[in-house]
Coordinates of C-alpha atoms in Angstrom, one line a residue:
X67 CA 112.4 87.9 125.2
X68 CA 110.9 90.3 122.3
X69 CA 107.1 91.4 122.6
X70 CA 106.4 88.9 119.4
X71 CA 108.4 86.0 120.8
X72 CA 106.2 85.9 124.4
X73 CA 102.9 86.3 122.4
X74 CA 104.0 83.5 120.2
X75 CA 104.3 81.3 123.4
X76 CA 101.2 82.6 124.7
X77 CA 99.0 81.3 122.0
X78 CA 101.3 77.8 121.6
X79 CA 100.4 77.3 125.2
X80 CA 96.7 77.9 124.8
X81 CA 96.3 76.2 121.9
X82 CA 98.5 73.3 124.3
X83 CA 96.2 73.3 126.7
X84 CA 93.1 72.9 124.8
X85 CA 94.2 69.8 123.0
X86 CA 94.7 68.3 126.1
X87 CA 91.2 69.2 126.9
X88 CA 90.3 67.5 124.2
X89 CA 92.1 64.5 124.4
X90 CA 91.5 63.9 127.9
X91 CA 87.9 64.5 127.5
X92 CA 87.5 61.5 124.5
X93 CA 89.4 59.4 127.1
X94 CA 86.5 59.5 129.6
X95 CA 86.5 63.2 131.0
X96 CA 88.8 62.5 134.4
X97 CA 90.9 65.6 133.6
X98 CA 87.9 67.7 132.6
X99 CA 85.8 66.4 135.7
X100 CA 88.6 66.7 138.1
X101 CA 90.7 69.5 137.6
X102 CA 88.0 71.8 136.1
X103 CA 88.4 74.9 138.6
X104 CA 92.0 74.5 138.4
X105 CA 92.0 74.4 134.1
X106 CA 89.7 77.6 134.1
X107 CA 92.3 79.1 136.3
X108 CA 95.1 78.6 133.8
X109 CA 92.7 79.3 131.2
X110 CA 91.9 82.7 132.0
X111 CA 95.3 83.5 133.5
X112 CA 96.9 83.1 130.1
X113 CA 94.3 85.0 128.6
X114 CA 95.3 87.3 130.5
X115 CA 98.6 87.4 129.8
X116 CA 97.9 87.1 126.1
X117 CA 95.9 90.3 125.9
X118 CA 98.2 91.8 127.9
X119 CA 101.0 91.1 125.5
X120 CA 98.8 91.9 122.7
X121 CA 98.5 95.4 124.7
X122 CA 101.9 95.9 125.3
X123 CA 103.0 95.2 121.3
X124 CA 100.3 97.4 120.1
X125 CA 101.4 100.0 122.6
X126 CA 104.8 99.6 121.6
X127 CA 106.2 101.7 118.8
X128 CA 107.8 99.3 116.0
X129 CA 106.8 96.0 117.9
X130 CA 104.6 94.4 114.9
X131 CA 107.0 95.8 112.1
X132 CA 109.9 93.8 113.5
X133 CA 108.0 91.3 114.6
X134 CA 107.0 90.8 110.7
X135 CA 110.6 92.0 109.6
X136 CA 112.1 89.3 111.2
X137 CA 110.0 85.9 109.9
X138 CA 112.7 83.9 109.2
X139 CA 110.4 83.1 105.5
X140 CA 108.8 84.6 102.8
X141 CA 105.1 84.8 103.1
X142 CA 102.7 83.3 100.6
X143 CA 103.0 85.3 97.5
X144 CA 99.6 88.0 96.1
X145 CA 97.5 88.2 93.9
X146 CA 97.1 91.3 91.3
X147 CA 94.5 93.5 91.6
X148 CA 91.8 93.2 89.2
X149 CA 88.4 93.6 88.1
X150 CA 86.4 97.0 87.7
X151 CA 87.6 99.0 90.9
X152 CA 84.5 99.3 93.3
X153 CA 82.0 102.2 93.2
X154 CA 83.8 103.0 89.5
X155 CA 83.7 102.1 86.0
X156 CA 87.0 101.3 85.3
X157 CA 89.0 97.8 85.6
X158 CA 92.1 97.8 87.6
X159 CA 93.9 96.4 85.2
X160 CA 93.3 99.2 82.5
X161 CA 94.5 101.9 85.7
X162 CA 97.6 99.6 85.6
X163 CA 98.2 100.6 81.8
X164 CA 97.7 104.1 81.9
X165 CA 99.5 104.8 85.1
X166 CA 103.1 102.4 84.1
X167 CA 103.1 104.0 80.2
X168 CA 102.1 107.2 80.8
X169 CA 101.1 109.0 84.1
X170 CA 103.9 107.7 86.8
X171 CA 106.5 108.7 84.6
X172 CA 104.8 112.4 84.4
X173 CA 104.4 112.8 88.0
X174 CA 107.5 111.2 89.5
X175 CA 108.9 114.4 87.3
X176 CA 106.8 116.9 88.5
X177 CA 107.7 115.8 91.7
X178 CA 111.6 116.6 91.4
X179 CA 110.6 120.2 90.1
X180 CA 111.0 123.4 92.5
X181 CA 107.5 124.2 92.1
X182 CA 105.8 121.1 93.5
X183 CA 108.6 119.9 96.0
X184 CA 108.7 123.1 98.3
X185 CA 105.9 122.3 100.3
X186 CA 104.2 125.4 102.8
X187 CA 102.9 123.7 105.9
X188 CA 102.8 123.7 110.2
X189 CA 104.1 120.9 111.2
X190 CA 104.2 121.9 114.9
X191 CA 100.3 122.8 115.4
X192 CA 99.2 121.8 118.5
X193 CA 96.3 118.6 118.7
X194 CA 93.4 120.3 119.4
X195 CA 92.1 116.5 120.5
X196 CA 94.5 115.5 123.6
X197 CA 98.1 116.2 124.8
X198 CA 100.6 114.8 122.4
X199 CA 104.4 114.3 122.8
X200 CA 106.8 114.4 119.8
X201 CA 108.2 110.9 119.4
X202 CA 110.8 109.9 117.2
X203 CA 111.8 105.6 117.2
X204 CA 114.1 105.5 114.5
X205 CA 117.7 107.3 114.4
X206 CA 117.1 110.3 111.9
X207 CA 114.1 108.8 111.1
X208 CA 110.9 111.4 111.5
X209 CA 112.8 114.9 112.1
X210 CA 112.1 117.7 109.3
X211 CA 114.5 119.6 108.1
X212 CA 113.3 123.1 106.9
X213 CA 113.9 125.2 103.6
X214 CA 117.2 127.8 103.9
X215 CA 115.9 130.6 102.7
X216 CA 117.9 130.4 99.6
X217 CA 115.9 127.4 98.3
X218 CA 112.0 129.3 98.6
X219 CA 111.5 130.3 95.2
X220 CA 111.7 134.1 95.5
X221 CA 108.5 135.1 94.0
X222 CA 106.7 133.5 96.2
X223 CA 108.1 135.4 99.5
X224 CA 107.4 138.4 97.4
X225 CA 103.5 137.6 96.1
X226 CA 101.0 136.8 98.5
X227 CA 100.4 133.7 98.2
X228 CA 96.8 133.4 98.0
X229 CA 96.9 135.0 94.5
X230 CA 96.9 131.6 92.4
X231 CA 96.0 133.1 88.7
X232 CA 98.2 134.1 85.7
X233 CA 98.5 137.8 86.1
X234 CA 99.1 137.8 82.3
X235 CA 95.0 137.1 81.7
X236 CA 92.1 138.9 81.6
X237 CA 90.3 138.8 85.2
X238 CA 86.9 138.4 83.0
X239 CA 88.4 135.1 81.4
X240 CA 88.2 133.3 85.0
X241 CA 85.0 132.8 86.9
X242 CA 84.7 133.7 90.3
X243 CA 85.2 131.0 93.7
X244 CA 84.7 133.4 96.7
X245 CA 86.4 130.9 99.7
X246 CA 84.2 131.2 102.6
X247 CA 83.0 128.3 105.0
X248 CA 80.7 126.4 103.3
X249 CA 83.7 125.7 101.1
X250 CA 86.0 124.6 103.2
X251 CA 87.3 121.0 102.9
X252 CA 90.5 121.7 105.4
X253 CA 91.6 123.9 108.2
X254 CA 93.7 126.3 106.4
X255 CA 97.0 126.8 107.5
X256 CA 98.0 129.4 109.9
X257 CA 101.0 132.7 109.4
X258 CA 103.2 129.7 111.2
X259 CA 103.5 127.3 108.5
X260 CA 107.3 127.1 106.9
X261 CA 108.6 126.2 103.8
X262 CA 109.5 122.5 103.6
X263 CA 111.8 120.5 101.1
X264 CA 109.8 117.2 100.3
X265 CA 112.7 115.3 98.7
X266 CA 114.7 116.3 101.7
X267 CA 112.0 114.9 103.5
X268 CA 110.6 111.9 101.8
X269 CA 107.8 109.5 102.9
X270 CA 109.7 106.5 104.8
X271 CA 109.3 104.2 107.7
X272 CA 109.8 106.0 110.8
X273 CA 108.9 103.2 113.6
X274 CA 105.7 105.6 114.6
X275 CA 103.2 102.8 114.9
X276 CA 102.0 100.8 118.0
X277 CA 99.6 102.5 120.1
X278 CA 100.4 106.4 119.0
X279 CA 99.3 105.3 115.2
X280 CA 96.4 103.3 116.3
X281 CA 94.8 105.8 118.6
X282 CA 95.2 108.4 114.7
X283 CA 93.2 105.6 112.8
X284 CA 90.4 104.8 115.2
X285 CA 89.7 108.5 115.5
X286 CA 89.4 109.0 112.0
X287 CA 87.2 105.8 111.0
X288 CA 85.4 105.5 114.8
X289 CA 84.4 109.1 114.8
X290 CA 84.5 110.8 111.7
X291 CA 83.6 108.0 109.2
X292 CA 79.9 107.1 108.7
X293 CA 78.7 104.5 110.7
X294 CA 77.4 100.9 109.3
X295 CA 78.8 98.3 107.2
X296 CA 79.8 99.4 104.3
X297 CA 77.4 97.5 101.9
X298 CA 74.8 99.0 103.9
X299 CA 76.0 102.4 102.7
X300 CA 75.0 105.1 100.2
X301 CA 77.0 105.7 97.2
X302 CA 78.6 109.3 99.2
X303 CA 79.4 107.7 102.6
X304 CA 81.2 104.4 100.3
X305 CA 83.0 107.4 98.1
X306 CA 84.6 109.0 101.8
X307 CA 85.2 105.6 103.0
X308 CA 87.0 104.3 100.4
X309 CA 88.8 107.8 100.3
X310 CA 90.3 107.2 103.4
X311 CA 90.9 103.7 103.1
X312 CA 92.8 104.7 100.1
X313 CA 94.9 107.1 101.9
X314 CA 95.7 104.8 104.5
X315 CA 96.4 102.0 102.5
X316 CA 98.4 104.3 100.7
X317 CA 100.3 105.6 102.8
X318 CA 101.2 101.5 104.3
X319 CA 102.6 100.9 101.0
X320 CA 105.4 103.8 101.3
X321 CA 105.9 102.9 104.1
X322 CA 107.0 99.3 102.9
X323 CA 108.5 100.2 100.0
X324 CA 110.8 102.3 102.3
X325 CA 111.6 100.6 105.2
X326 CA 114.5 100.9 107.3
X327 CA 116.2 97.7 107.1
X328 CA 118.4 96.4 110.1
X329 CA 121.9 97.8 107.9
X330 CA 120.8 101.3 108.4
X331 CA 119.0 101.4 104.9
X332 CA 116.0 102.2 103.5
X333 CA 114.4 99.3 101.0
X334 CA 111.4 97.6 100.6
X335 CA 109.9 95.1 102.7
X336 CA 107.8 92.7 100.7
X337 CA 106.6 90.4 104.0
X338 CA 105.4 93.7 105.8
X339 CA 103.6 95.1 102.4
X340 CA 101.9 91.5 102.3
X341 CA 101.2 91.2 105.9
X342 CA 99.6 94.9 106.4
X343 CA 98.2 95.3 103.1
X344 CA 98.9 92.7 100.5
X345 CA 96.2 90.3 101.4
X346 CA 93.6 92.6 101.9
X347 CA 92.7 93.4 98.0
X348 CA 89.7 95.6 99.4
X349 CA 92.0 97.9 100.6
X350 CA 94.1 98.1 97.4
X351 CA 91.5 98.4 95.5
X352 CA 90.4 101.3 97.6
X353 CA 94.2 103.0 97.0
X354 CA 92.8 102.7 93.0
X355 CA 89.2 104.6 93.7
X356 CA 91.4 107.6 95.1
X357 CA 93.5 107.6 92.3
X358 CA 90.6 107.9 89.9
X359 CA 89.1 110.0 92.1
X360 CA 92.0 112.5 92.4
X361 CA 92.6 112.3 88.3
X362 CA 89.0 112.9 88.2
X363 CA 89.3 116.2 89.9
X364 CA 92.3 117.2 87.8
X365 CA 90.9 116.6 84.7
X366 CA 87.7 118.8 85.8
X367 CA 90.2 121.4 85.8
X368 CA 92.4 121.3 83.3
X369 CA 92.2 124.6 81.8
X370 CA 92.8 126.1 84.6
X371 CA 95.6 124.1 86.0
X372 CA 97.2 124.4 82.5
X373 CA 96.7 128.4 82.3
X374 CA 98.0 128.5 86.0
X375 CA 101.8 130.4 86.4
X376 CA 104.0 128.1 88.0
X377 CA 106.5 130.7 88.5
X378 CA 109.5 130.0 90.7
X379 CA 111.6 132.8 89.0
X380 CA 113.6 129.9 86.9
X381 CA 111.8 130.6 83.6
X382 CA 113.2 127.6 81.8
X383 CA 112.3 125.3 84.8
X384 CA 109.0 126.8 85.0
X385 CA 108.6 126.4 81.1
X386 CA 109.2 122.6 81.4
X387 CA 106.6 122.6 84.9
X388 CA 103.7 123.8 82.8
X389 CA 104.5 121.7 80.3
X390 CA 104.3 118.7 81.7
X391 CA 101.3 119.2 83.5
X392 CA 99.9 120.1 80.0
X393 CA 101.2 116.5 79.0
X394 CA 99.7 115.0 82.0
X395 CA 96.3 116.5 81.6
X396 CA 96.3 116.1 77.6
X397 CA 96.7 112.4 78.3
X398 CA 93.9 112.2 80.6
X399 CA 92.1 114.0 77.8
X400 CA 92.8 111.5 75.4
X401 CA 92.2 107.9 77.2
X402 CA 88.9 108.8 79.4
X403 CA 89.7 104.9 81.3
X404 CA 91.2 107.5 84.4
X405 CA 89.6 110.7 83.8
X406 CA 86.1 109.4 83.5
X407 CA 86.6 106.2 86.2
X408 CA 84.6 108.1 88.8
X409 CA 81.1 109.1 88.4
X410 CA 80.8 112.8 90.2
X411 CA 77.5 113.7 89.0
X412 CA 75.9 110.6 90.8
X413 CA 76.8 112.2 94.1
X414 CA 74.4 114.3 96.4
X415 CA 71.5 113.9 94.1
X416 CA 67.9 113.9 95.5
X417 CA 66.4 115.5 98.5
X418 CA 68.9 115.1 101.5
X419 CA 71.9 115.9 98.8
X420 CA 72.8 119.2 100.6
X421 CA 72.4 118.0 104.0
X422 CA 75.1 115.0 103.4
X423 CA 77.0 117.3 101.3
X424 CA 77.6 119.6 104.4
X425 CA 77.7 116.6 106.4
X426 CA 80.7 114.9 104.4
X427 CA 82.4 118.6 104.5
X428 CA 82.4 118.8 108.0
X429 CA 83.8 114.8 108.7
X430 CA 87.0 115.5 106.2
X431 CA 87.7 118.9 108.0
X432 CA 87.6 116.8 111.1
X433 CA 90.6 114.3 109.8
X434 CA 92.3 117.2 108.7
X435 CA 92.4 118.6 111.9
X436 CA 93.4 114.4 113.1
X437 CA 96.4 115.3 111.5
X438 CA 97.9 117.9 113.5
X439 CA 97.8 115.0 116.9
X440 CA 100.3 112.7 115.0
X441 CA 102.9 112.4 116.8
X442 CA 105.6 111.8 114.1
X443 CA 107.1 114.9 112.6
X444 CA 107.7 113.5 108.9
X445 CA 104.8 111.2 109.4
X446 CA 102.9 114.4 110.1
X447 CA 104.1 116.3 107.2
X448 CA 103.3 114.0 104.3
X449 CA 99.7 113.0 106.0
X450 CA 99.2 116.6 105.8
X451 CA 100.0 116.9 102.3
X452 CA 98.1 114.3 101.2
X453 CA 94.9 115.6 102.9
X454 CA 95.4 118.5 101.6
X455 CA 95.5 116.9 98.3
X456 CA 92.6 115.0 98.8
X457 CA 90.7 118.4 99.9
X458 CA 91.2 120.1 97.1
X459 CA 90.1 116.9 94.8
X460 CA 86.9 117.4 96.8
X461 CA 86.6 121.0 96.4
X462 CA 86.6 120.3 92.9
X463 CA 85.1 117.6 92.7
X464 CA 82.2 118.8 94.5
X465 CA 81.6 122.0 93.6
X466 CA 79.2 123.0 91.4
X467 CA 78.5 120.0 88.3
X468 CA 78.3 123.1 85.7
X469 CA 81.3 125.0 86.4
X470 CA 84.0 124.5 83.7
X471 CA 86.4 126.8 85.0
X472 CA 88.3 126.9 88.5
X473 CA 90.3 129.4 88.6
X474 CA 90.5 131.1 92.2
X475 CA 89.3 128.0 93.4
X476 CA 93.0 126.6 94.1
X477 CA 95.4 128.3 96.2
X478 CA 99.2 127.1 95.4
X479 CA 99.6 125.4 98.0
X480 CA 96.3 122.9 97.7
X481 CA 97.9 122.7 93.9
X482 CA 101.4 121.6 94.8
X483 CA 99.3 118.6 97.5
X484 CA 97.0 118.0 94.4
X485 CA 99.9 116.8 92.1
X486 CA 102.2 115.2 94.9
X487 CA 99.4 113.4 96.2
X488 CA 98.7 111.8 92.6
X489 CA 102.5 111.2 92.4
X490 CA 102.1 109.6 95.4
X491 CA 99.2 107.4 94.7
X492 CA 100.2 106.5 91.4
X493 CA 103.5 105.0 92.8
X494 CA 101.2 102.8 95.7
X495 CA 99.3 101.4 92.6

């Protein structure tokens, strides 16, 4: 019998068992008084074996998925989000507006183009954590299949790649960012990262779950989250909470949206969505602070990102790059609901400012380094990305409240995982 089919009988019997506890006991106790050692014994004996189902299924890779796939009805439907978005000023239901008429059309562009979907990362870094084993649990479904060499824009094998600015500026008309520790957000990849095609290697359901993702998650929020309940929290360690939550929650609702269905095809998969995400609106809500959050950070800098060369060595693809991004930004200029959702210059204020600031730092370079110990190639790629992306939110986000200029700041790379991960959020909301 599957995993999902034992449990089920687990609990039926338990639940069995204690109405005839029940029932026997409003009849005058015999049962109770008589066979007490004996009900204790069968008590805890499928205990026993309920937690040791419970074990097994979240041990096992794709046990809960199919277990959900395969309810033979529709679960109760959701309710929108709505409301202003927590720890922000703006109402769900206005991020809704802006992101269906203007933004998701924008980025779901930039996506296709050859500057922001040839991605530069090591997929095969060793966990610095604990031994890990490269699992894959669905046919075709988490290998990586690297750039030819034909497809790396040819510039970029020719420029280093840590020169980000338009050569045809001044130097004097961009300030200076020296990158040294204390502004690190992320590991920084190493001379082995390759070239990586992201719509050859979209975000989809790979069956890594069970166990091998659970062991991921409860290393990022056990260890490197702040401790407490979060209404107990300050506004920062809320902001990196709900950061992560965001990311997590966003990265359930690709994998929902494309889940490999039982015909070999990827489609959405409404009961899973509802069942890991859909009735939690906390956690939805939390995939709309890192939105804001992310388009906060892009609208800090905008003249930068729209002065940057996205050269690929296609100049009428590159043409049509920049100016979307100009579009994109331009828009965020002109309805502040996004751009201004997320108050920055509320955060690290008073006396033990710095002290969290650095503390903060050093918790989201400690996920980032998480990343490298999942176990699922494609799974490992795109969690990558969007950290990245995330880390260079921060780094703008968090540098210094009067800088209006961020040039040098942003390598390419952190650029390219800046826009995809908005692309990406913006299609979870």
């Amino acid at each position: 019998l599957p995993f999902s089919s034992l449990l089920s009988f687990s609990y039926a019997a338990l639940l069995c068992l204690d109405l005839c506890r029940y029932f026997f006991f409003l009849s005058g106790g015999t049962f109770r008084t008589t066979y007490k050692p004996l009900d204790r014994m069968h008590r805890h004996t499928l205990q026993g074996v309920t937690l040791l189902l419970l074990a097994a299924v979240l041990r096992t890779p794709g046990a809960e998925s199919a277990w959900v796939n395969r309810l033979p009805f529709e679960l109760t439907d959701i309710k929108p989000v709505l409301g202003i978005v927590d720890d922000c000023c703006s109402a769900a239901e206005a991020v809704d507006k802006f992101n269906e008429e203007n933004l998701f059309p924008l980025v779901r562009h930039l996506a296709t183009t050859t500057f922001f979907k040839i991605f530069k990362v090591d997929y095969l870094k060793e966990c610095p954590f604990w031994v890990e084993e490269y699992i894959c649990t669905q046919a075709g479904g988490c290998g990586i299949c690297e750039c030819d060499e034909d497809e790396v824009p040819l510039p970029w094998l020719r420029t280093p790649e840590t020169d980000p600015v338009d050569t045809t500026l001044k130097e004097a008309e961009f300030a200076e960012w020296i990158e040294n520790e204390e502004d690190l957000w992320i590991v920084q990849e190493d001379e082995d990262a390759v070239y990586l095609n992201l719509e050859k290697n979209p975000e989809t359901y790979t069956g890594f779950d069970g166990y091998n993702a659970t062991r991921i998650w409860l290393a990022i929020y056990k260890e490197n989250c702040f401790s407490g309940e979060l209404k107990n929290m300050c506004f920062e360690e809320r902001v990196f909470y709900r950061l992560i939550s965001g990311f997590h929650s966003s990265i359930t609702a690709h994998i929902c949206q494309n889940f490999l269905g039982e015909d070999g095809n990827f489609k959405p998969n409404l009961n899973l969505f509802k069942w890991k995400l859909g009735y939690q609106p906390q956690y939805m809500k939390n995939v709309y602070f890192t939105l804001l959050f992310l388009l906060r950070a892009a609208f800090r800098a905008r003249l930068d990102l729209k002065a940057y060369d996205y050269h690929t060595g296609n100049p009428e693809e590159d043409a049509l790059t920049k100016g979307i991004v100009a579009k994109m930004l331009d828009l965020l200029s002109e309805d502040r609901t996004c751009c201004e959702g997320f108050k920055d210059a509320d955060m690290f204020n008073g006396e033990l400012g710095s002290a969290l600031k650095k503390e903060f730092r050093q918790k989201f370079r400690n996920i980032s380094n998480i990343m490298d110990c999942v176990s699922c190639e494609k799974c490992r790629v795109h969690a990558k990305l969007q950290i990245l992306g995330i880390g260079a939110a921060l780094k703008i986000v968090m540098s210094d409240q009067d800088k209006q200029q961020y040039a040098g700041l942003l390598q390419r790379n952190e650029i390219i995982a800046l826009v995809n991960t908005i692309a990406k959020f913006s299609e979870s909301v």
